[in-house]
Amino acid sequence: MIDTVEMRGIVKRFPGVLANDHVDFDVRSGEIHGLLGENGAGKSTLMNLLYGLDRPDEGEIVLDGRPLTLTSPQDAIRAGIGMVHQHFMLVSPMTVAQNVALGLPSSRGLRTDLDVVTARVNELAKTYGLDVDPARFVSDLSVGEQQRVEIIKALYREASLLILDEPTAVLTPQEVDEFFGFLNEMRLDGHSIIFISHKLAEVIALTDRVTVLRDGRNAGTVDTRDTDKADLARRMVGREFSLTRSLPRVDAGPPLLEIEDAHAVTARGTPALRGVSLTVNGGEIVGLAGVSGNGQVQLAQAIAGLHSLTSGHIRISGAATEGRSVRKLMDQGLGYVPEERNRDGMIKEFSIAENLILRDPANPEFVRRGLFRFGRIDEHGAHLIERFAVKTPSASVPISSLSGGNAQKVILARELDRDPSVLVVAQPTRGLDIGASEFIRDQIVAARSRGTAVLLLSEDLEELLALSDRVATIFDGRLMGIVDREEADPSLLGLMMAGETLEQARAHTTATGSAGVES
Amino acid sequence: MTAPGRKLPSHRWVKVQRRALPVVTPLFAALIGLLIGAIMLAAVGANPLSAYAALVEGAVGSQNSIADTLVKATPLLFVAVGICIAFRGGVINIGGEGQFITGAIAATLVALYLDGLPGPAIMVVAAIAGGLAGGFWGGIAGVLKARLGVNEILSTVMLNVIAALLMNYLVAGPLIDPRQIEAGTRIPETARFPRSADLPRLLEPTRLHLGIIIAIAAAVVVWVLLWRTPFGFRIRAVGFNPAASLYAGMSVGRSAMMALAMSGMLAGLGGAIQVLGLDHRLYSEGNAAAFTGLAGFNGIVVALFGGLHPLGAIPASMLFGGLVVGANALQRTAQVPSSIAVTLSGIVVLVVVMSQFWANRRQHQLALPDALELEEPGPPAGQMAESHPQL
């Protein structure tokens, strides 16, 4: 059993990014240690270092007082460190026992020893209440059961420190309860568990200590019983808002995007939206806050005509959208910057100019007698490249040769060039450098000044607070509340993101908010 | 091809390489293929040099052999051009054979039963009917894919079988030449079409007919369609990235359907041209391959050989036609078993197709100096279609 693992002064740089900046982190035997932080805060980097997937530039990892050098996950496994990734690494057409045995030498040399494996799996399952049948095929298991297999795999390899990367993201609430049961068993048995999450409520309920990472730095390691959700939310987002900006005054326009009691289901048939009502007026940015997977994607796609509602209505510029094709909605004045820009926003093999006409290739401006007018298309490309400051030698190079920020500028240029009355932007700056992010935010604000109704979906709370006139928070397919720019603050939003209603969250923040000021 | 090494290559040289690569690589690879073939020929006791001489002589040595090469290239080119549309549109059409056959059947029906039409009209109507029939046959697979999600590889292969059996039934039954019944021979073939339905010959006394010109014209038209029109833009967009196409407001299912239908249309036209220009009747010998010469399958190879580009398919089809004709000559003159000749062309194809993967990757690397920053590594050169030049 591992007694303590310490990470001391860890520094990890990636080109242009300081992913971990002198991070100290430690975990002890018999402890569940929460690791919190926004996307890009450095959680995954830190855990990849601990699991041997990458090596720190500075700092050391110390196991039970002895320095530990990890060059590969094999080293980590040998040291007793196991990791369960968010996306499972299981071979579906094989049985549970086969998956557990995969990659390990057999105790019988060339012959398999699946009976031995099966016996041990049953033993582990019994000890920790991880009920799973070793003979079943992984393809027949539910997501929760597959997760148990992953944990058993790690335990079978004698992991005494388990890193769990957002393990509850894929589970139903009932499965979460059960899952916490196993984790408690393991804790009692002396295992250490690192629990990565951005669900505050779960961290509070489960962990012994919490470490919050922000911008690659440790923003505090605290005993869970000495903290609360509001405090953790504050630490996650930080008190200082470098991005705060005053929005130019714009007279409120007419309601351009109206969502009325929208209900929808996911591709798997589970409820995604459970009655969302929201209006966005011209000249207004409404931010939508929420932990990913709470219905944001379906809402954005429903507005864009890519996901159908089971009931409710969406109107764009006053006209109904039911049954309209993506094209029709575009003509109706909708612009959409999708969340997965590389997959959904562009065709990598096409040039910048071609991507700029992707929405409307048959536009008479670009076509004469059925044939493309390449001169016009290139001019159009050159014009938008200049207007949106896309760094490229010309519009005829493939868009795949651009950096993420420049590619995003191309997508935004395409959507804004048509001067949409409604603009839906999802995660517009995720993974982009600061310069490009600022440019894109400025363009969104400029669209607002031109009278566009903007719905901004972002997991970056700072960005939401900086850009939004109002912020709505979505949880489990419902809006928990809509607050004005003045009232919106991270702890209030954080509480609503964790499932509290606006009233509950207000009561909470007034209680702890004053305490926070005193301390 | 020299590696640029540590030193950054000059921009000009990179450009030259980028242009030359798609042309030089397959030629070089074909040479390697022929070298391997030479070893094989030597192993069966033939003199590789004289064998190759016989092959070349047989393919392009005389007016007659050149004409034969072009005649063999014609159906291959039609099918290959159709395949380009399908593959560029992200659908895999293995149904060239069936579409070719249905096109031939439709043209046969027109030629046999609308013989009252004036000369050129009967040809045109028969060719159009063939194209429509092939398009319909491909379209079935397209509709099945778009509406029900049926894998198009599966459906097109099955439709091949149906078309072949339909043809066998027709030429042995309802469409059989009445004289075969009178004579009691019952050879499964239709009556000869009226002479007014014969495509004009280009080079008497050879068998070369107008078909090759029509096929080349079709290749040019498809090239324009795919790269110079919004229609082709959408087909290619969906072929590259269905998700982004959907987001951009294109109908992915419809695009796949159109790609399969148009692909079938080209193959069907090829079938019609084959019966109108060369055979002047439909016959089966109990096996559809006798009539098609497996053009429906070999056309796929030709398309890949031509870089899935309609214009690339033109020389590729002629090379293949030449290999077929030359292999026959090889068998006759050098006494090499025909299986060796077939193997030979197989090896050449294999090496050339492999080399194209290499060329694609190399091209991708050569594209880098233009890029400012490459954030994510591009996709591996897995798909042939990906980085081929668009001329």
Coordinates of C-alpha atoms in Angstrom, one line a residue, chain A residues 301 306 326-327 336 338 342-344 346-347 349-350 354 357-359 361-362 367 370-372 374 391-393 400-404 406, chain B residues 224 227-231 233-234 236-238 240-241 243-250 364 370-376 379 383 386 390:
Chain A
Q301 CA -28.6 22.4 -32.0
L306 CA -30.1 20.1 -36.1
V326 CA -30.7 24.4 -41.5
R327 CA -30.7 26.3 -44.8
Y336 CA -24.1 29.4 -35.6
P338 CA -20.6 25.1 -33.3
N342 CA -12.9 21.2 -36.1
R343 CA -15.5 18.6 -36.7
D344 CA -18.6 20.6 -37.4
M346 CA -15.2 23.5 -41.3
I347 CA -14.0 21.1 -43.9
E349 CA -9.4 19.7 -46.8
F350 CA -11.1 22.8 -48.3
E354 CA -14.1 27.5 -49.9
I357 CA -18.8 29.9 -48.9
L358 CA -19.6 26.6 -47.3
R359 CA -23.0 27.8 -46.0
P361 CA -22.1 27.8 -52.3
A362 CA -24.8 28.5 -54.8
V367 CA -21.9 31.4 -59.6
G370 CA -23.9 27.1 -63.1
L371 CA -20.1 27.5 -62.8
F372 CA -18.1 28.9 -59.9
F374 CA -13.3 31.6 -58.6
K391 CA -3.1 35.2 -40.3
T392 CA -2.5 33.4 -43.6
P393 CA -0.6 34.0 -46.8
S400 CA -6.2 22.9 -41.9
S401 CA -2.9 24.9 -42.1
L402 CA -4.3 27.6 -39.8
S403 CA -3.9 27.7 -36.1
G404 CA -7.1 27.0 -34.0
N406 CA -7.3 31.7 -37.0
Chain B
V224 CA -16.2 20.4 -64.3
W227 CA -14.8 21.1 -59.1
R228 CA -16.5 24.0 -60.7
T229 CA -20.1 23.8 -59.6
P230 CA -22.0 24.2 -56.3
F231 CA -23.4 20.8 -56.9
F233 CA -18.8 21.4 -54.1
R234 CA -21.6 19.9 -51.9
R236 CA -17.2 16.8 -52.1
A237 CA -18.0 18.6 -48.9
V238 CA -20.2 15.8 -47.7
F240 CA -14.9 14.9 -46.8
N241 CA -16.9 15.8 -43.7
A243 CA -20.9 16.5 -39.9
A244 CA -19.7 19.9 -41.1
S245 CA -21.8 19.7 -44.2
L246 CA -24.8 19.0 -42.1
Y247 CA -24.0 22.0 -40.0
A248 CA -23.6 24.1 -43.1
G249 CA -27.1 23.2 -44.2
M250 CA -26.4 20.5 -46.7
H364 CA 1.2 16.7 -47.0
D370 CA 3.2 27.3 -46.5
A371 CA 1.5 26.9 -43.2
L372 CA 2.0 29.4 -40.5
E373 CA 1.5 27.1 -37.5
L374 CA 0.3 23.6 -37.5
E375 CA -1.6 23.1 -34.4
E376 CA -2.9 19.6 -34.8
P379 CA -5.0 13.2 -40.7
Q383 CA -7.6 8.2 -47.7
E386 CA -7.6 13.4 -49.5
Q390 CA -7.5 19.4 -57.9

